[in-house]
PDB file of C-alpha atoms and ligand atoms in Angstrom:
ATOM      1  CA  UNK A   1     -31.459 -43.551  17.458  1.00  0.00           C
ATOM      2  CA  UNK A   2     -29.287 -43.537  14.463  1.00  0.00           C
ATOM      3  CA  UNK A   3     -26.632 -45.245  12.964  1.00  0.00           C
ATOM      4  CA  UNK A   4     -24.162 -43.238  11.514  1.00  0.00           C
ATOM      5  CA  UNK A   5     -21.602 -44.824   8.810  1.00  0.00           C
ATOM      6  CA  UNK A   6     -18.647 -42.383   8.148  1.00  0.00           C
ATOM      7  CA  UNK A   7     -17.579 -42.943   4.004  1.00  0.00           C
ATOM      8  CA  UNK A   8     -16.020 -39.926   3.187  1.00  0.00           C
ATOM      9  CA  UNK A   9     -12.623 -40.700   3.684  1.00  0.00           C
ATOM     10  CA  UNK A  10      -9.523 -40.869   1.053  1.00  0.00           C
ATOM     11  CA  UNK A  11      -8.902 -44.400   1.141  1.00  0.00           C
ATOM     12  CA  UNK A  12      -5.149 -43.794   0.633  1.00  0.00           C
ATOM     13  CA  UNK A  13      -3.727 -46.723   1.760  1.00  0.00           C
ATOM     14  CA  UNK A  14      -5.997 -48.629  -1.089  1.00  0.00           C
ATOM     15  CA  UNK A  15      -4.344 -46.685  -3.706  1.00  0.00           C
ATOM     16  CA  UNK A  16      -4.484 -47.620  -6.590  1.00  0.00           C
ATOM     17  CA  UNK A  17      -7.352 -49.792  -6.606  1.00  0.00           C
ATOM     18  CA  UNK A  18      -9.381 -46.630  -4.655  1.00  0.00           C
ATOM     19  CA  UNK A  19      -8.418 -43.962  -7.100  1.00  0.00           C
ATOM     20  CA  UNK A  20     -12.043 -44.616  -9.166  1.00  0.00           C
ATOM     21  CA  UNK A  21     -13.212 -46.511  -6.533  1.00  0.00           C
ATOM     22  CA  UNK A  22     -14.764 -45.983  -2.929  1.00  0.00           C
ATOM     23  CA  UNK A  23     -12.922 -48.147  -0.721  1.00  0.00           C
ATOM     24  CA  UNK A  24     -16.419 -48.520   0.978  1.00  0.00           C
ATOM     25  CA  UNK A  25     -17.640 -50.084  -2.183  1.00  0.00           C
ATOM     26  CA  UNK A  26     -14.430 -52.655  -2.879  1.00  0.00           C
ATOM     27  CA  UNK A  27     -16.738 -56.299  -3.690  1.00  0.00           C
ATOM     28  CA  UNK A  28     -16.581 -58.567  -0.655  1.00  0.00           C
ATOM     29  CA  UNK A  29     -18.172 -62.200  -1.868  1.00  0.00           C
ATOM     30  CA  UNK A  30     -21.275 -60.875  -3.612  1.00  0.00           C
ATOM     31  CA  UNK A  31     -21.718 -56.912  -2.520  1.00  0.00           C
ATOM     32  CA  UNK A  32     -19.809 -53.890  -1.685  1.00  0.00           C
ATOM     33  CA  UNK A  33     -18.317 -53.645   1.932  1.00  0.00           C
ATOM     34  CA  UNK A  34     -21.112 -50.934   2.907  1.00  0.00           C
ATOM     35  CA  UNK A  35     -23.729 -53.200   2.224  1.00  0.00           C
ATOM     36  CA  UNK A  36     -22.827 -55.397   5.008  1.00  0.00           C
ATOM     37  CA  UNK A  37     -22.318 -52.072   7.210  1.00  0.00           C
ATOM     38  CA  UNK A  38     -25.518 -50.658   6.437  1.00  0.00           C
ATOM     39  CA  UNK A  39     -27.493 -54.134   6.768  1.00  0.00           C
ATOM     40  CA  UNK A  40     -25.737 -54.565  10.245  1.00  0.00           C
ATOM     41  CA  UNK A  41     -27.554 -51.060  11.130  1.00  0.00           C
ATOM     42  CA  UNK A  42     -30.454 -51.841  10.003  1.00  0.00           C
ATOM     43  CA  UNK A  43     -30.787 -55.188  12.073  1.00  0.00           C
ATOM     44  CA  UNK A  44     -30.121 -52.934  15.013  1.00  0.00           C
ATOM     45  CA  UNK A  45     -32.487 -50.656  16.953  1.00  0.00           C
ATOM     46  CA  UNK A  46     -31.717 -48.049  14.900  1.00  0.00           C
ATOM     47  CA  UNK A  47     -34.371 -46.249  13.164  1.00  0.00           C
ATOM     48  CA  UNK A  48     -32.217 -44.785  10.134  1.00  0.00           C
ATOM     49  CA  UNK A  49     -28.743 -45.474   8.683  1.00  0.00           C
ATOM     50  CA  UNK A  50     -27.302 -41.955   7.660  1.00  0.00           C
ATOM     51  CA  UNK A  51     -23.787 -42.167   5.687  1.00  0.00           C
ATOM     52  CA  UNK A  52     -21.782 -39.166   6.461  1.00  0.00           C
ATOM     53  CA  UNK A  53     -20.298 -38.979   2.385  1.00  0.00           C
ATOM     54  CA  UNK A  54     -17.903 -37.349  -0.039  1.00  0.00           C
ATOM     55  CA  UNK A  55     -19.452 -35.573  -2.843  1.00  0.00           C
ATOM     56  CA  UNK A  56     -16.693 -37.491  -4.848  1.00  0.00           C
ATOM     57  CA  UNK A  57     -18.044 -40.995  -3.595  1.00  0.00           C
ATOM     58  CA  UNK A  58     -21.231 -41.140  -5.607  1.00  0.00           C
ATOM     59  CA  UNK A  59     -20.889 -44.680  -6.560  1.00  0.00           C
ATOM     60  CA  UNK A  60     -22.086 -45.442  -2.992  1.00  0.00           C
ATOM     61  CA  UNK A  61     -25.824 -43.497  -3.167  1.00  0.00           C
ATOM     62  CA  UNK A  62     -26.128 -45.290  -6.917  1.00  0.00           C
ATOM     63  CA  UNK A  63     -26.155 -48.412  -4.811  1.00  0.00           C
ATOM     64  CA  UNK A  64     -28.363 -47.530  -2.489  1.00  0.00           C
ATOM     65  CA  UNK A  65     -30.723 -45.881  -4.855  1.00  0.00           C
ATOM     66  CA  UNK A  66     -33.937 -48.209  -6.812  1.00  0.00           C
ATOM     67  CA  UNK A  67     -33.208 -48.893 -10.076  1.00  0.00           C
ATOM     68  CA  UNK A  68     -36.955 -50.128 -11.606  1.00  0.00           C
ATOM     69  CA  UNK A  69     -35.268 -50.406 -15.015  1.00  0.00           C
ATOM     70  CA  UNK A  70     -33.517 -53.153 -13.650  1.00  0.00           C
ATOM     71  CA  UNK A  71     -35.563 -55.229 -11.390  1.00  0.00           C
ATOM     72  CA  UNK A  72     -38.010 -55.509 -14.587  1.00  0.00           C
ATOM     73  CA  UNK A  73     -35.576 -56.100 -16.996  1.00  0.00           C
ATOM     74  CA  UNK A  74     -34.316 -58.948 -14.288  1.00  0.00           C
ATOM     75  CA  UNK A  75     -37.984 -60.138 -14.149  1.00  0.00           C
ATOM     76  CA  UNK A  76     -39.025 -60.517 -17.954  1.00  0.00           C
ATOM     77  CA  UNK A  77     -35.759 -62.705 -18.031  1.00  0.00           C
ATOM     78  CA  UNK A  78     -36.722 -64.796 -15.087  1.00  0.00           C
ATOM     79  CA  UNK A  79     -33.616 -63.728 -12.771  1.00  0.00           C
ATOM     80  CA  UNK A  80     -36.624 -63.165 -10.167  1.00  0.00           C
ATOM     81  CA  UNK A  81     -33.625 -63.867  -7.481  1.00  0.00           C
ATOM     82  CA  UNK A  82     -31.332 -60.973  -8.748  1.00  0.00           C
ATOM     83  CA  UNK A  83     -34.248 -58.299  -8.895  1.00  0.00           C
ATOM     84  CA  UNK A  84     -35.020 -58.673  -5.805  1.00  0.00           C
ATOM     85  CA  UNK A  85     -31.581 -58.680  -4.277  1.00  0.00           C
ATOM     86  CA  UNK A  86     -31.640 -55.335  -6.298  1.00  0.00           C
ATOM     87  CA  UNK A  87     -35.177 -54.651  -5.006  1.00  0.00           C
ATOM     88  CA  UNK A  88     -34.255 -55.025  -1.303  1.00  0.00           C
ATOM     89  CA  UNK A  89     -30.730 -52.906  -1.692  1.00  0.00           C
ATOM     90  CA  UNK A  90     -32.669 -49.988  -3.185  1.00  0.00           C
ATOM     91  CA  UNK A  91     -34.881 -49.854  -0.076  1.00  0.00           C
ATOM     92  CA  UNK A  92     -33.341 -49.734   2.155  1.00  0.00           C
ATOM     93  CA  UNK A  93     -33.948 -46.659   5.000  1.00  0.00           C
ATOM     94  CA  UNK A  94     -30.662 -44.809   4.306  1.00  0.00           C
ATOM     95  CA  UNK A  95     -29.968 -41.107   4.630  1.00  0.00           C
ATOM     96  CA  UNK A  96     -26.883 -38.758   3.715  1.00  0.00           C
ATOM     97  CA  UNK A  97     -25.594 -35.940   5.300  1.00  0.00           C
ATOM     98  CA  UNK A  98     -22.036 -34.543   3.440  1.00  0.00           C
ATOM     99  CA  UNK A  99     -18.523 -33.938   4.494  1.00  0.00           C
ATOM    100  CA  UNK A 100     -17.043 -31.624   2.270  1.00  0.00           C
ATOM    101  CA  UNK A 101     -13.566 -32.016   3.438  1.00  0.00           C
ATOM    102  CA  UNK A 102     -11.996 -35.140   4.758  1.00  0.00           C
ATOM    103  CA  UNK A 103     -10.773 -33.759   8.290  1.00  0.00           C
ATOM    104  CA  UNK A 104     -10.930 -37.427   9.917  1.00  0.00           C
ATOM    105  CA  UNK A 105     -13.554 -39.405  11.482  1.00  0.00           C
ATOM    106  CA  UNK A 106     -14.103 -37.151  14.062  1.00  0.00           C
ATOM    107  CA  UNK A 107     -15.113 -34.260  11.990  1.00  0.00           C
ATOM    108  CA  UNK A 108     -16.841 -36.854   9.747  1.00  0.00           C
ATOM    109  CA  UNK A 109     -18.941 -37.772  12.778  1.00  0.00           C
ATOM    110  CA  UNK A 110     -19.380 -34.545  13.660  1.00  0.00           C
ATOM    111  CA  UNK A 111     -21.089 -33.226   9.929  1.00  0.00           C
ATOM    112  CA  UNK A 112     -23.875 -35.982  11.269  1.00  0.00           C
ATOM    113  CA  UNK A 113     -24.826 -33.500  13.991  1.00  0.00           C
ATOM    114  CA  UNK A 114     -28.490 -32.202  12.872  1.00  0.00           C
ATOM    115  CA  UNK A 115     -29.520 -35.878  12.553  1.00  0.00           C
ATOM    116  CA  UNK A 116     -27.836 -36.844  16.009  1.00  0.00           C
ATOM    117  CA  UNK A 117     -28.669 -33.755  17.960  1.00  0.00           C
ATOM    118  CA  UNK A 118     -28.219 -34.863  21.871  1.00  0.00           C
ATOM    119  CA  UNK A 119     -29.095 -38.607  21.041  1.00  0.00           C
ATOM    120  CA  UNK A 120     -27.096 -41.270  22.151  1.00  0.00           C
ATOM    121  CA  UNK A 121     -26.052 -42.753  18.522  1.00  0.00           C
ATOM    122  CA  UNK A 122     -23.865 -46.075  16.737  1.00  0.00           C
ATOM    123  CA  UNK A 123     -20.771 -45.310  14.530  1.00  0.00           C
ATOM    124  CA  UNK A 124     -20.087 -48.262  12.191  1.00  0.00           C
ATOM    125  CA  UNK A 125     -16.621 -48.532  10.138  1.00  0.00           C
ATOM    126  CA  UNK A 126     -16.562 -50.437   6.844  1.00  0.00           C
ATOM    127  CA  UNK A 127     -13.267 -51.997   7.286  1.00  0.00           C
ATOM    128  CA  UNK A 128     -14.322 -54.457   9.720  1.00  0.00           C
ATOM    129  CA  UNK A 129     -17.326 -56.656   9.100  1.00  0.00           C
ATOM    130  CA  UNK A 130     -18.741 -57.992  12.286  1.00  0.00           C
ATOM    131  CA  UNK A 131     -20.845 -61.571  12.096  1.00  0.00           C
ATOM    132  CA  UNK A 132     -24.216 -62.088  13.290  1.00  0.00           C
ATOM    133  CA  UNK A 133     -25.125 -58.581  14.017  1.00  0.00           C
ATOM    134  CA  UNK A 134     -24.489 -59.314  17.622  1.00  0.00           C
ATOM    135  CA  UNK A 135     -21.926 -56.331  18.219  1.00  0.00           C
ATOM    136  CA  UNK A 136     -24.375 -53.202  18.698  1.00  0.00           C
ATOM    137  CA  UNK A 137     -26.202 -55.086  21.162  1.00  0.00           C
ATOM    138  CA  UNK A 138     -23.681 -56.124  22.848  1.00  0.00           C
ATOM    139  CA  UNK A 139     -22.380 -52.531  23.071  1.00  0.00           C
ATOM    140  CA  UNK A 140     -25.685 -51.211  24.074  1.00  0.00           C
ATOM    141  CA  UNK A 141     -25.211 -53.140  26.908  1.00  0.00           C
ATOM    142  CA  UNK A 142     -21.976 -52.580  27.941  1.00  0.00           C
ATOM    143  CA  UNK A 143     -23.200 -48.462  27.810  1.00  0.00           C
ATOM    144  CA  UNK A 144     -26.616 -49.164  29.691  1.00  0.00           C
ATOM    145  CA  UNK A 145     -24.397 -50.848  32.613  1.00  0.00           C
ATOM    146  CA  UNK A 146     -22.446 -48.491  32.633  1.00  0.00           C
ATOM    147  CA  UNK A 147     -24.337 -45.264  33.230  1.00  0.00           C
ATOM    148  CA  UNK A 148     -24.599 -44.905  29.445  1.00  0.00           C
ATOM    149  CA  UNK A 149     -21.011 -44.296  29.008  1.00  0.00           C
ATOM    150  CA  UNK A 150     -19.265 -44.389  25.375  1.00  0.00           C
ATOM    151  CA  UNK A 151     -18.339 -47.910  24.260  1.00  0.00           C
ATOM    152  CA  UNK A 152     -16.144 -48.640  22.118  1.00  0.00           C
ATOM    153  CA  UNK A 153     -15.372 -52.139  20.089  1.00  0.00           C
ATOM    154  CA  UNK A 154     -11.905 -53.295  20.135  1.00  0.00           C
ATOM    155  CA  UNK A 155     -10.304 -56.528  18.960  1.00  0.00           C
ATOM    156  CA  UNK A 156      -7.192 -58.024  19.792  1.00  0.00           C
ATOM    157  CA  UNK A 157      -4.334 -58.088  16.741  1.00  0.00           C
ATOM    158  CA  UNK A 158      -1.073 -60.388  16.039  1.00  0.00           C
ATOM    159  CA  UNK A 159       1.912 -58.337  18.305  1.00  0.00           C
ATOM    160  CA  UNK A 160       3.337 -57.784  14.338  1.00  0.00           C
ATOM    161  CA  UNK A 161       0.096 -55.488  13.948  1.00  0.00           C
ATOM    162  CA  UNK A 162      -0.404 -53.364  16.787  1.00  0.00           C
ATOM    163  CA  UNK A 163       1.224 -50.468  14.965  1.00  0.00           C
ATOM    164  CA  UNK A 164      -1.679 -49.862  12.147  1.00  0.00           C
ATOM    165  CA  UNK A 165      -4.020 -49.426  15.243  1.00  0.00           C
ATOM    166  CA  UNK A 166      -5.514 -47.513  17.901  1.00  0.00           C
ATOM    167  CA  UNK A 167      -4.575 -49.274  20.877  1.00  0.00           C
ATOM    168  CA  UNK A 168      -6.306 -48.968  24.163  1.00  0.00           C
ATOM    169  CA  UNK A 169      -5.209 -49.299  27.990  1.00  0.00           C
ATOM    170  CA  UNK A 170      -7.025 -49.555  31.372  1.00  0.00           C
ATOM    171  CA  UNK A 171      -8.329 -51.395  33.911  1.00  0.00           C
ATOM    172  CA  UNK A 172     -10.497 -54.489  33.333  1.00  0.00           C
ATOM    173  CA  UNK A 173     -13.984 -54.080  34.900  1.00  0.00           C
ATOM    174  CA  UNK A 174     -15.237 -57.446  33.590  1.00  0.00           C
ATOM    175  CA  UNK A 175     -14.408 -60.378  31.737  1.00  0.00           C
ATOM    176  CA  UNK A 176     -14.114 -58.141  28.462  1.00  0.00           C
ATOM    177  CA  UNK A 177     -14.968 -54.712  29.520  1.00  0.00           C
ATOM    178  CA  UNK A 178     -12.276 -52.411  30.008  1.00  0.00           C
ATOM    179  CA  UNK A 179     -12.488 -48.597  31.624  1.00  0.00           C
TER     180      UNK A 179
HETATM  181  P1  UTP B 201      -9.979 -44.711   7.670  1.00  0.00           P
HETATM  182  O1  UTP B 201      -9.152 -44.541   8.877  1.00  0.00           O
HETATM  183  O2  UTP B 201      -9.993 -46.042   7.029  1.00  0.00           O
HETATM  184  O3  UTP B 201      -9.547 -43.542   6.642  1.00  0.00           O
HETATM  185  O4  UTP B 201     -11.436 -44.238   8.039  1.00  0.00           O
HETATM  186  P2  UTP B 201      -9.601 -43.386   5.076  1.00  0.00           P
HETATM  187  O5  UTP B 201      -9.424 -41.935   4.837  1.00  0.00           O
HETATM  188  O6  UTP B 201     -10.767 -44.017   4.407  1.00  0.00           O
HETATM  189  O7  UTP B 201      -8.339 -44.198   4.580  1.00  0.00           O
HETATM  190  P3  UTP B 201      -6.802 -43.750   4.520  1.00  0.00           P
HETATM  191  O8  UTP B 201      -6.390 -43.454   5.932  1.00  0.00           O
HETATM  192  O9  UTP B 201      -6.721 -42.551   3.612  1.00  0.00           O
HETATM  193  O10 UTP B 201      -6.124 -44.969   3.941  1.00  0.00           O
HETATM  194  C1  UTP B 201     -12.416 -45.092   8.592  1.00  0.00           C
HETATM  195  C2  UTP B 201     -13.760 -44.721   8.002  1.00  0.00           C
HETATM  196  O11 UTP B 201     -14.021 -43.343   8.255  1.00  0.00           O
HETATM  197  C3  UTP B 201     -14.297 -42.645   7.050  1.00  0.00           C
HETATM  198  C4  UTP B 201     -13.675 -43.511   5.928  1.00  0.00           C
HETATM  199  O12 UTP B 201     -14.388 -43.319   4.705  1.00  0.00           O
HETATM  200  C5  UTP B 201     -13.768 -44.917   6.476  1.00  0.00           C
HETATM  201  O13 UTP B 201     -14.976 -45.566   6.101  1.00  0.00           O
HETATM  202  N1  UTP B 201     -13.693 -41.303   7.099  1.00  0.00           N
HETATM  203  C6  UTP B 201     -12.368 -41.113   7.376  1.00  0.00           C
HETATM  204  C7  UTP B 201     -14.492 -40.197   6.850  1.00  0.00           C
HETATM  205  O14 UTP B 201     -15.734 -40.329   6.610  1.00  0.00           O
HETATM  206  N2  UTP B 201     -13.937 -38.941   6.842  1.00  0.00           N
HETATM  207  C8  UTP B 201     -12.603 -38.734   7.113  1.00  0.00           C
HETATM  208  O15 UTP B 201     -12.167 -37.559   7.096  1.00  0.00           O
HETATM  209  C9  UTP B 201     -11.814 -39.855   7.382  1.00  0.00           C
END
């Protein structure tokens, strides 16, 4: 099973502060925003974390590739702490397949397909960072009682915000499952 994080988008609505910079990689507390994303895979039973990326984007495999310079650098000065924060990052089990256009998520999912083939998979957005890991198992779920149908995470919005989302409608089948 992989988890597949889609990163190749514009980030248009970030302009300007996305013009040099992936929106994916915009500092939230002390790391980028795909940090969180890819740690949140990583927790789950997935077995890889592939980012479907831009060639333009390659500020995001820099952070996601070692840097031994560093970590001894870090070291000889004592900042054991920081080298291995830099340590860990660099190890992580991540993979990239490219989307050379950005046709939307869709497509974007879609470039993933030789690591996918007919596997059930996760597709994790950076824009919304989820607490405790508990959401992919919690969606698991949902799909295994459900005849391993698609699930897909929602969450409710102010009425004043509705309109910058993808809304969805149907019947409730339990206390927070809709089909
Ligand atoms: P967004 O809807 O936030 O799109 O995509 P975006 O292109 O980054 O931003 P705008 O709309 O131009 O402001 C959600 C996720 O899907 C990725 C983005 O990188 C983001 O992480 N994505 C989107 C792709 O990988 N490819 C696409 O063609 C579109």
């Amino acid at each position: 099973m992989k988890a597949l994080i889609p990163a190749a988008g514009l980030g248009t609505r970030f302009l300007p502060a996305t013009k040099a910079q992936p929106k994916e990689m915009l500092l939230v507390v002390d790391r980028p925003a795909i940090q969180y994303v890819v740690e949140e895979g990583l927790a789950s039973d997935a077995d890889e974390v592939v980012i479907i990326n831009s060639r333009e984007k390659k500020a995001i495999e820099d952070h996601f590739t070692p840097n031994p310079e560093l970590v001894e650098l870090l070291r000889a000065r004592g900042k054991d702490a920081y080298a291995d924060a830099v340590e860990r990052v660099g190890n992580y089990n991540v993979s990239y397949v490219y989307q050379d256009e950005a046709l939307g998520l869709g497509h974007a999912v879609r470039c993933a397909h030789e690591k996918t083939g007919d596997e059930p998979f996760y597709v994790l957005l950076g824009d919304v960072l989820v607490p405790d890991n508990k959401m992919l198992p919690r969606m698991q779920e949902v799909s295994d009682a459900h005849g391993g149908a698609s699930v897909i995470a929602v969450m409710p919005v102010p009425d004043d915000q509705v309109s910058r989302f993808g809304v969805i409608a149907g019947a409730a089948v339990a206390d927070d499952v809709w089909k």
